[in-house]
């Protein structure tokens, strides 16, 4: 059984984050519908050949982001929240902004200067 | 019911040119530990003590609840051990070895063994002397894996294997993750294999345990920064493992990475241009260099 996650060790992102992002995208595009049971942590670990602790961490992050819900003793499921899609896109926007901020810091822009750049783009 | 797959407490052993110093190492059941260290760091000695093959000068060793080396006979029914210097009978076939192991270990799973033969691309009727190094390593692993031991101890299981064979071995090890009763300890200087499969990382250097930590937080605590500094800035930054400079560019490595570390660097006059996380291999090198 394969769950269709494609992890890479040369990716700059840590393994757990790759799992978080790929599961999130499966949920976003609807391959993994609401209420679908997720593989158990050990199943996914064996399938992707990463350690149990890494998958556990990914599931915790997914739970925190509201992508999945975990029921004690029953396992994890894709969240059935109606606004999930909206929420995930909002999170993605925030991440993109963080990337932009990082670049601004590298350019030694002050916060005000950065806001100006954003305002210019908004016009 | 014991909570640990194995426990080594205050274990020391002294040889003329090597000392293993007060080692404390334990692995919770159902988890995987990767033992990392350069050649001669004490990995094999540690494993041999754990297997009851060497009696330490002092300290206590327990595996699956058995005292070692005292109860090693009972312990060995449930522990699977494979190492590089394991000898097979050259003039006998792999099938002969499988029958032999099955006669000793009733738990030997013939169906699983047949499955492994296929997946490892081995032939049961082939004599050991005709096998390549990689095939011999896989044959040893097959004999151990097919017993489905509760504790699997592997000394350098992937050394000398080509990438395809390594992938075959790693994928069998990954299958063990399905069972929360089975634990694995494996040593390797291939940090790549350890980085993927381990829940815990144990770092040995010159007979001392440098680190024993869960892999995720360990990898996360290290970071590398490329910074711009003024020529006359010779400040030291708290938490820096190494600082290398060339002209105005400095590379800072830390093992105390947090969200704020970049801000700390800025405050010390290090203008951060880039930051990266580090692979276990890079951490390995930085850690060994620092400890010496």
Tab-separated table of C-alpha atoms in Angstrom:
chain	number	residue	atom	x	y	z
A	1	UNK	CA	0.000	0.000	0.000
A	2	UNK	CA	1.431	3.331	-0.956
A	3	UNK	CA	0.094	6.655	0.204
A	4	UNK	CA	1.687	8.693	-2.540
A	5	UNK	CA	4.011	10.872	-0.541
A	6	UNK	CA	7.255	11.713	-2.293
A	7	UNK	CA	9.924	12.690	0.159
A	8	UNK	CA	13.385	13.839	-0.694
A	9	UNK	CA	16.482	13.979	1.461
A	10	UNK	CA	18.061	16.666	-0.699
A	11	UNK	CA	15.130	18.992	-0.181
A	12	UNK	CA	16.140	21.859	2.099
A	13	UNK	CA	12.941	21.375	4.039
A	14	UNK	CA	13.004	18.934	6.929
A	15	UNK	CA	11.274	15.621	6.359
A	16	UNK	CA	8.359	16.318	8.692
A	17	UNK	CA	7.595	19.560	6.856
A	18	UNK	CA	7.576	17.755	3.517
A	19	UNK	CA	4.985	15.371	4.939
A	20	UNK	CA	2.917	18.277	6.306
A	21	UNK	CA	2.988	20.101	2.977
A	22	UNK	CA	2.211	17.066	0.848
A	23	UNK	CA	-0.685	15.934	2.997
A	24	UNK	CA	-2.010	19.488	3.121
A	25	UNK	CA	-1.903	19.681	-0.648
A	26	UNK	CA	-3.694	16.334	-0.982
A	27	UNK	CA	-6.434	17.738	1.232
A	28	UNK	CA	-6.520	21.050	-0.633
A	29	UNK	CA	-6.955	19.466	-4.038
A	30	UNK	CA	-9.523	17.041	-2.658
A	31	UNK	CA	-7.632	13.744	-3.144
A	32	UNK	CA	-8.007	13.219	0.557
A	33	UNK	CA	-11.647	14.224	1.289
A	34	UNK	CA	-13.122	15.339	4.616
A	35	UNK	CA	-13.444	12.591	7.238
A	36	UNK	CA	-11.100	10.268	5.361
A	37	UNK	CA	-9.074	8.197	7.841
A	38	UNK	CA	-5.340	8.816	7.608
A	39	UNK	CA	-2.837	5.954	7.680
A	40	UNK	CA	-1.606	5.233	11.182
A	41	UNK	CA	1.680	6.833	12.131
A	42	UNK	CA	3.520	3.514	11.909
A	43	UNK	CA	1.948	2.656	8.550
A	44	UNK	CA	3.005	5.940	7.032
A	45	UNK	CA	6.476	5.671	8.593
A	46	UNK	CA	7.013	2.226	7.075
A	47	UNK	CA	5.610	3.347	3.720
A	48	UNK	CA	7.761	6.458	3.414
A	49	UNK	CA	10.767	4.904	5.200
A	50	UNK	CA	11.083	7.695	7.717
A	51	UNK	CA	11.142	7.348	11.462
A	52	UNK	CA	8.003	7.111	13.543
A	53	UNK	CA	8.961	10.242	15.471
A	54	UNK	CA	9.099	12.247	12.231
A	55	UNK	CA	5.607	11.206	11.140
A	56	UNK	CA	4.311	11.808	14.655
A	57	UNK	CA	5.650	15.345	14.507
A	58	UNK	CA	4.082	15.914	11.072
A	59	UNK	CA	0.683	14.745	12.364
A	60	UNK	CA	0.952	17.082	15.357
A	61	UNK	CA	1.660	20.001	13.032
A	62	UNK	CA	-1.223	19.019	10.761
A	63	UNK	CA	-3.486	18.868	13.768
A	64	UNK	CA	-2.359	22.277	14.966
A	65	UNK	CA	-3.012	23.695	11.489
A	66	UNK	CA	-6.502	22.193	11.565
A	67	UNK	CA	-5.933	19.952	8.537
A	68	UNK	CA	-6.549	16.752	10.476
A	69	UNK	CA	-8.260	15.814	13.699
A	70	UNK	CA	-7.091	12.997	15.939
A	71	UNK	CA	-9.476	10.969	18.056
A	72	UNK	CA	-7.972	9.051	20.918
A	73	UNK	CA	-7.930	5.366	20.083
A	74	UNK	CA	-9.475	5.856	16.644
A	75	UNK	CA	-6.714	7.527	14.724
A	76	UNK	CA	-6.546	10.645	12.600
A	77	UNK	CA	-9.022	11.931	10.020
A	78	UNK	CA	-9.089	14.703	7.473
A	79	UNK	CA	-10.785	17.647	9.119
A	80	UNK	CA	-14.391	18.265	8.108
A	81	UNK	CA	-14.243	21.995	8.733
A	82	UNK	CA	-16.227	23.892	6.134
A	83	UNK	CA	-13.738	26.739	6.020
A	84	UNK	CA	-10.665	24.456	5.850
A	85	UNK	CA	-9.789	25.411	2.314
A	86	UNK	CA	-9.993	29.100	3.109
A	87	UNK	CA	-7.970	28.644	6.282
A	88	UNK	CA	-5.220	26.695	4.507
A	89	UNK	CA	-4.902	29.327	1.818
A	90	UNK	CA	-4.649	31.960	4.519
A	91	UNK	CA	-1.825	30.012	6.148
A	92	UNK	CA	-0.102	29.731	2.821
A	93	UNK	CA	-0.380	33.499	2.357
A	94	UNK	CA	1.204	34.039	5.765
A	95	UNK	CA	4.067	31.745	4.858
A	96	UNK	CA	4.663	33.624	1.632
A	97	UNK	CA	4.708	36.902	3.535
A	98	UNK	CA	7.290	35.401	5.905
A	99	UNK	CA	9.480	34.592	2.927
A	100	UNK	CA	9.150	38.178	1.721
A	101	UNK	CA	10.035	39.489	5.176
A	102	UNK	CA	13.119	37.283	5.251
A	103	UNK	CA	14.216	38.788	1.921
A	104	UNK	CA	13.567	42.297	3.206
A	105	UNK	CA	15.789	41.586	6.220
A	106	UNK	CA	18.540	40.377	3.933
A	107	UNK	CA	18.251	43.651	2.049
A	108	UNK	CA	18.396	45.483	5.391
A	109	UNK	CA	15.073	47.208	4.776
A	110	UNK	CA	13.386	48.737	7.806
A	111	UNK	CA	9.859	47.592	8.640
A	112	UNK	CA	8.469	50.869	7.290
A	113	UNK	CA	10.361	50.477	4.045
A	114	UNK	CA	9.033	46.956	3.702
A	115	UNK	CA	5.460	48.125	4.264
A	116	UNK	CA	6.033	50.756	1.568
A	117	UNK	CA	7.117	48.055	-0.869
A	118	UNK	CA	3.959	46.119	-0.111
A	119	UNK	CA	1.775	49.200	-0.511
A	120	UNK	CA	3.356	49.989	-3.851
A	121	UNK	CA	2.518	46.506	-5.085
A	122	UNK	CA	-1.038	46.807	-3.824
A	123	UNK	CA	-1.774	49.848	-5.973
B	1	UNK	CA	6.466	-5.388	31.435
B	2	UNK	CA	9.729	-3.654	30.751
B	3	UNK	CA	9.545	-0.284	29.113
B	4	UNK	CA	12.988	-0.332	27.533
B	5	UNK	CA	14.244	-2.519	24.719
B	6	UNK	CA	17.663	-2.207	26.287
B	7	UNK	CA	19.385	-0.291	29.021
B	8	UNK	CA	23.088	0.236	29.590
B	9	UNK	CA	23.973	1.893	32.874
B	10	UNK	CA	27.358	3.343	33.767
B	11	UNK	CA	29.092	0.881	31.488
B	12	UNK	CA	32.870	1.188	31.293
B	13	UNK	CA	35.544	-0.935	29.729
B	14	UNK	CA	39.237	-0.274	29.512
B	15	UNK	CA	41.580	-1.566	26.832
B	16	UNK	CA	45.239	-0.586	26.428
B	17	UNK	CA	44.427	1.906	23.671
B	18	UNK	CA	40.720	2.500	24.084
B	19	UNK	CA	38.393	3.315	26.942
B	20	UNK	CA	34.636	3.280	26.886
B	21	UNK	CA	33.750	5.724	29.556
B	22	UNK	CA	30.681	5.501	31.761
B	23	UNK	CA	28.205	4.894	28.999
B	24	UNK	CA	24.494	5.377	29.662
B	25	UNK	CA	22.338	4.364	26.760
B	26	UNK	CA	18.744	3.182	26.631
B	27	UNK	CA	16.098	2.724	23.987
B	28	UNK	CA	12.338	2.776	24.639
B	29	UNK	CA	10.500	-0.200	23.210
B	30	UNK	CA	9.182	0.071	19.668
B	31	UNK	CA	11.694	2.686	18.656
B	32	UNK	CA	14.727	2.915	16.427
B	33	UNK	CA	18.126	4.175	17.511
B	34	UNK	CA	20.931	5.130	15.200
B	35	UNK	CA	24.428	4.880	16.602
B	36	UNK	CA	26.773	7.321	14.892
B	37	UNK	CA	30.520	7.731	15.195
B	38	UNK	CA	33.765	7.681	13.248
B	39	UNK	CA	35.778	4.482	12.894
B	40	UNK	CA	37.113	3.519	16.287
B	41	UNK	CA	34.614	5.649	18.212
B	42	UNK	CA	33.367	2.634	20.150
B	43	UNK	CA	30.235	1.684	18.210
B	44	UNK	CA	31.116	-1.973	17.798
B	45	UNK	CA	32.401	-2.256	21.373
B	46	UNK	CA	29.116	-0.810	22.608
B	47	UNK	CA	27.131	-3.243	20.499
B	48	UNK	CA	29.252	-6.185	21.597
B	49	UNK	CA	28.754	-5.322	25.246
B	50	UNK	CA	25.032	-5.010	24.628
B	51	UNK	CA	24.997	-8.448	22.995
B	52	UNK	CA	26.815	-9.995	25.960
B	53	UNK	CA	29.833	-10.823	23.798
B	54	UNK	CA	32.112	-8.700	25.959
B	55	UNK	CA	31.807	-8.293	29.695
B	56	UNK	CA	32.277	-4.671	30.749
B	57	UNK	CA	34.607	-3.799	33.635
B	58	UNK	CA	31.717	-2.125	35.385
B	59	UNK	CA	28.095	-1.186	34.838
B	60	UNK	CA	24.821	-2.934	34.117
B	61	UNK	CA	23.393	-4.135	30.844
B	62	UNK	CA	19.827	-5.257	30.261
B	63	UNK	CA	18.209	-6.204	26.980
B	64	UNK	CA	14.522	-7.125	26.752
B	65	UNK	CA	14.592	-7.464	30.524
B	66	UNK	CA	17.466	-9.978	30.551
B	67	UNK	CA	20.680	-9.322	32.445
B	68	UNK	CA	23.699	-9.489	30.187
B	69	UNK	CA	26.015	-11.253	29.859
B	70	UNK	CA	24.523	-13.583	32.529
B	71	UNK	CA	21.264	-14.419	30.736
B	72	UNK	CA	22.575	-14.113	27.218
B	73	UNK	CA	21.404	-17.533	26.115
B	74	UNK	CA	17.769	-16.758	26.916
B	75	UNK	CA	18.094	-13.225	25.570
B	76	UNK	CA	19.432	-14.368	22.230
B	77	UNK	CA	16.227	-16.160	21.286
B	78	UNK	CA	14.565	-12.771	21.071
B	79	UNK	CA	17.455	-10.650	19.874
B	80	UNK	CA	18.698	-10.618	16.320
B	81	UNK	CA	22.265	-9.515	15.749
B	82	UNK	CA	24.076	-9.029	12.489
B	83	UNK	CA	27.521	-7.603	11.970
B	84	UNK	CA	30.068	-7.288	9.274
B	85	UNK	CA	32.341	-10.046	10.568
B	86	UNK	CA	29.589	-12.643	10.842
B	87	UNK	CA	30.769	-15.868	9.274
B	88	UNK	CA	28.692	-18.168	7.150
B	89	UNK	CA	29.819	-21.647	6.082
B	90	UNK	CA	31.430	-21.116	2.704
B	91	UNK	CA	30.770	-24.568	1.300
B	92	UNK	CA	27.094	-24.655	2.295
B	93	UNK	CA	24.140	-23.093	0.542
B	94	UNK	CA	21.911	-20.318	1.810
B	95	UNK	CA	19.106	-22.899	2.112
B	96	UNK	CA	21.318	-24.978	4.424
B	97	UNK	CA	21.834	-21.910	6.599
B	98	UNK	CA	18.111	-21.179	6.696
B	99	UNK	CA	17.392	-24.765	7.788
B	100	UNK	CA	20.147	-24.519	10.375
B	101	UNK	CA	18.797	-21.287	11.865
B	102	UNK	CA	15.273	-22.693	11.863
B	103	UNK	CA	16.450	-25.739	13.829
B	104	UNK	CA	17.727	-23.416	16.560
B	105	UNK	CA	15.098	-20.688	16.494
B	106	UNK	CA	11.539	-22.022	16.372
B	107	UNK	CA	10.280	-18.523	15.565
B	108	UNK	CA	12.022	-18.579	12.169
B	109	UNK	CA	9.385	-17.540	9.645
B	110	UNK	CA	9.862	-19.642	6.516
B	111	UNK	CA	7.329	-17.740	4.445
B	112	UNK	CA	8.931	-14.415	5.319
B	113	UNK	CA	12.354	-15.871	4.513
B	114	UNK	CA	11.097	-16.926	1.066
B	115	UNK	CA	9.725	-13.441	0.581
B	116	UNK	CA	13.026	-11.860	1.605
B	117	UNK	CA	14.929	-14.126	-0.796
B	118	UNK	CA	12.946	-12.647	-3.636
B	119	UNK	CA	13.180	-9.082	-2.461
B	120	UNK	CA	16.909	-9.324	-1.789
B	121	UNK	CA	17.370	-11.033	-5.143
B	122	UNK	CA	19.158	-14.063	-3.631
B	123	UNK	CA	19.126	-17.733	-4.561
B	124	UNK	CA	18.568	-20.326	-1.821
B	125	UNK	CA	20.556	-23.023	-3.598
B	126	UNK	CA	23.652	-20.894	-4.108
B	127	UNK	CA	26.732	-21.690	-2.032
B	128	UNK	CA	28.048	-18.931	0.227
B	129	UNK	CA	31.497	-18.904	-1.406
B	130	UNK	CA	29.911	-17.830	-4.674
B	131	UNK	CA	28.225	-14.778	-3.206
B	132	UNK	CA	29.437	-11.235	-3.659
B	133	UNK	CA	30.063	-9.068	-0.593
B	134	UNK	CA	26.700	-7.368	-0.957
B	135	UNK	CA	24.902	-10.681	-1.370
B	136	UNK	CA	26.601	-12.035	1.744
B	137	UNK	CA	25.512	-9.002	3.762
B	138	UNK	CA	21.955	-9.465	2.527
B	139	UNK	CA	22.090	-13.210	3.297
B	140	UNK	CA	23.132	-12.460	6.896
B	141	UNK	CA	20.336	-9.937	7.254
B	142	UNK	CA	17.812	-12.374	5.822
B	143	UNK	CA	18.789	-15.004	8.398
B	144	UNK	CA	18.317	-12.485	11.200
B	145	UNK	CA	15.192	-10.710	9.905
B	146	UNK	CA	13.273	-13.932	9.253
B	147	UNK	CA	13.356	-14.685	12.974
B	148	UNK	CA	11.382	-11.482	13.547
B	149	UNK	CA	13.400	-10.655	16.661
B	150	UNK	CA	11.966	-8.266	19.254
B	151	UNK	CA	15.253	-6.417	19.322
B	152	UNK	CA	17.295	-6.110	16.179
B	153	UNK	CA	20.896	-5.036	16.560
B	154	UNK	CA	22.770	-4.300	13.373
B	155	UNK	CA	26.390	-3.286	13.217
B	156	UNK	CA	26.921	-1.372	9.970
B	157	UNK	CA	24.140	-3.129	8.045
B	158	UNK	CA	24.545	-1.090	4.884
B	159	UNK	CA	28.319	-0.776	4.653
B	160	UNK	CA	29.698	-1.933	1.339
B	161	UNK	CA	26.277	-2.222	-0.293
B	162	UNK	CA	25.544	-0.615	-3.613
B	163	UNK	CA	22.707	1.959	-3.643
B	164	UNK	CA	20.107	-0.517	-4.884
B	165	UNK	CA	20.961	-3.145	-2.269
B	166	UNK	CA	20.990	-0.448	0.400
B	167	UNK	CA	17.523	0.642	-0.602
B	168	UNK	CA	16.346	-2.994	-0.362
B	169	UNK	CA	17.771	-3.317	3.141
B	170	UNK	CA	16.418	0.042	4.326
B	171	UNK	CA	12.988	-0.784	3.019
B	172	UNK	CA	12.972	-4.056	5.028
B	173	UNK	CA	14.044	-2.148	8.128
B	174	UNK	CA	11.265	0.356	7.506
B	175	UNK	CA	8.751	-2.492	7.559
B	176	UNK	CA	9.733	-3.195	11.162
B	177	UNK	CA	8.328	0.228	12.045
B	178	UNK	CA	4.845	-1.240	11.569
B	179	UNK	CA	5.217	-3.248	14.768
B	180	UNK	CA	5.326	-1.189	17.953
B	181	UNK	CA	6.775	-4.123	19.922
B	182	UNK	CA	9.949	-4.347	17.878
B	183	UNK	CA	12.993	-2.181	18.422
B	184	UNK	CA	16.080	-1.582	16.339
B	185	UNK	CA	19.582	-0.413	17.146
B	186	UNK	CA	21.830	0.116	14.173
B	187	UNK	CA	25.212	1.661	13.730
B	188	UNK	CA	26.423	3.222	10.572
B	189	UNK	CA	28.696	5.853	9.284
B	190	UNK	CA	26.199	6.359	6.577
B	191	UNK	CA	24.430	9.221	8.329
B	192	UNK	CA	21.904	9.373	5.516
B	193	UNK	CA	20.356	6.002	6.491
B	194	UNK	CA	20.326	6.903	10.159
B	195	UNK	CA	18.831	10.314	9.511
B	196	UNK	CA	15.831	8.775	7.804
B	197	UNK	CA	14.909	5.845	10.015
B	198	UNK	CA	15.967	6.713	13.547
B	199	UNK	CA	13.810	8.038	16.330
B	200	UNK	CA	16.892	8.582	18.457
B	201	UNK	CA	20.429	9.540	17.651
B	202	UNK	CA	23.348	8.419	19.791
B	203	UNK	CA	26.679	10.024	18.991
B	204	UNK	CA	29.877	8.323	20.096
B	205	UNK	CA	33.360	9.734	19.831
B	206	UNK	CA	36.517	8.319	21.388
B	207	UNK	CA	34.567	6.122	23.739
B	208	UNK	CA	32.343	8.916	25.011
B	209	UNK	CA	28.685	9.505	24.340
B	210	UNK	CA	28.451	13.044	22.987
B	211	UNK	CA	24.722	13.110	22.380
B	212	UNK	CA	21.645	11.038	23.011
B	213	UNK	CA	18.545	12.804	21.789
B	214	UNK	CA	15.419	12.371	19.752
B	215	UNK	CA	16.259	12.995	16.142
B	216	UNK	CA	13.757	15.723	15.360
B	217	UNK	CA	14.781	18.081	18.140
B	218	UNK	CA	18.434	17.246	17.616
B	219	UNK	CA	18.409	18.161	13.922
B	220	UNK	CA	16.391	21.238	14.722
B	221	UNK	CA	18.853	22.514	17.323
B	222	UNK	CA	21.608	22.918	14.738
B	223	UNK	CA	21.804	25.664	12.162
B	224	UNK	CA	24.290	27.353	9.883
B	225	UNK	CA	24.391	31.064	9.126
B	226	UNK	CA	26.256	32.964	6.473
B	227	UNK	CA	26.896	36.443	7.802
B	228	UNK	CA	28.553	39.674	6.846
B	229	UNK	CA	30.808	41.155	9.517
B	230	UNK	CA	33.040	44.199	9.679
B	231	UNK	CA	36.719	43.357	9.494
B	232	UNK	CA	37.481	44.432	13.064
B	233	UNK	CA	34.592	42.556	14.670
B	234	UNK	CA	36.065	39.673	16.629
B	235	UNK	CA	33.054	39.171	18.878
B	236	UNK	CA	32.169	35.700	19.990
B	237	UNK	CA	28.518	34.764	19.831
B	238	UNK	CA	26.895	32.737	22.568
B	239	UNK	CA	25.920	29.270	21.411
B	240	UNK	CA	28.264	29.223	18.436
B	241	UNK	CA	29.938	25.879	17.851
B	242	UNK	CA	32.240	27.306	15.228
B	243	UNK	CA	32.835	30.640	13.543
B	244	UNK	CA	34.859	30.705	10.339
B	245	UNK	CA	35.803	33.981	8.696
B	246	UNK	CA	37.137	34.969	5.352
B	247	UNK	CA	37.221	38.695	4.662
B	248	UNK	CA	33.849	40.138	5.601
B	249	UNK	CA	32.014	36.835	5.364
B	250	UNK	CA	31.631	34.562	8.348
B	251	UNK	CA	30.021	31.156	8.699
B	252	UNK	CA	28.495	30.532	12.105
B	253	UNK	CA	27.342	27.089	13.232
B	254	UNK	CA	25.198	26.741	16.327
B	255	UNK	CA	23.726	23.813	18.230
B	256	UNK	CA	21.328	26.117	20.073
B	257	UNK	CA	19.177	27.256	17.210
B	258	UNK	CA	15.943	29.063	18.049
B	259	UNK	CA	13.747	31.523	16.190
B	260	UNK	CA	15.710	34.328	17.831
B	261	UNK	CA	19.210	33.150	17.083
B	262	UNK	CA	19.456	35.310	13.959
B	263	UNK	CA	18.459	38.346	16.031
B	264	UNK	CA	21.178	37.486	18.556
B	265	UNK	CA	23.679	37.319	15.735
B	266	UNK	CA	22.571	40.702	14.407
B	267	UNK	CA	22.998	42.184	17.894
B	268	UNK	CA	26.573	40.890	17.971
B	269	UNK	CA	27.267	42.657	14.684
B	270	UNK	CA	26.800	39.624	12.442
B	271	UNK	CA	24.549	40.622	9.597
B	272	UNK	CA	22.767	37.427	8.556
B	273	UNK	CA	22.702	36.868	4.797
B	274	UNK	CA	21.410	33.314	4.783
B	275	UNK	CA	20.496	30.561	7.178
B	276	UNK	CA	20.283	26.842	6.602
B	277	UNK	CA	19.407	23.769	8.525
B	278	UNK	CA	22.090	21.108	8.566
B	279	UNK	CA	22.130	17.471	7.553
B	280	UNK	CA	23.129	14.878	10.111
B	281	UNK	CA	26.373	14.416	8.211
B	282	UNK	CA	27.313	18.087	8.560
B	283	UNK	CA	26.312	18.067	12.221
B	284	UNK	CA	28.361	14.917	12.715
B	285	UNK	CA	31.515	16.585	11.419
B	286	UNK	CA	30.948	19.829	13.346
B	287	UNK	CA	30.217	17.921	16.541
B	288	UNK	CA	33.298	15.715	16.332
B	289	UNK	CA	35.547	18.681	15.563
B	290	UNK	CA	34.214	20.617	18.499
B	291	UNK	CA	34.574	17.804	21.008
B	292	UNK	CA	38.229	17.231	20.199
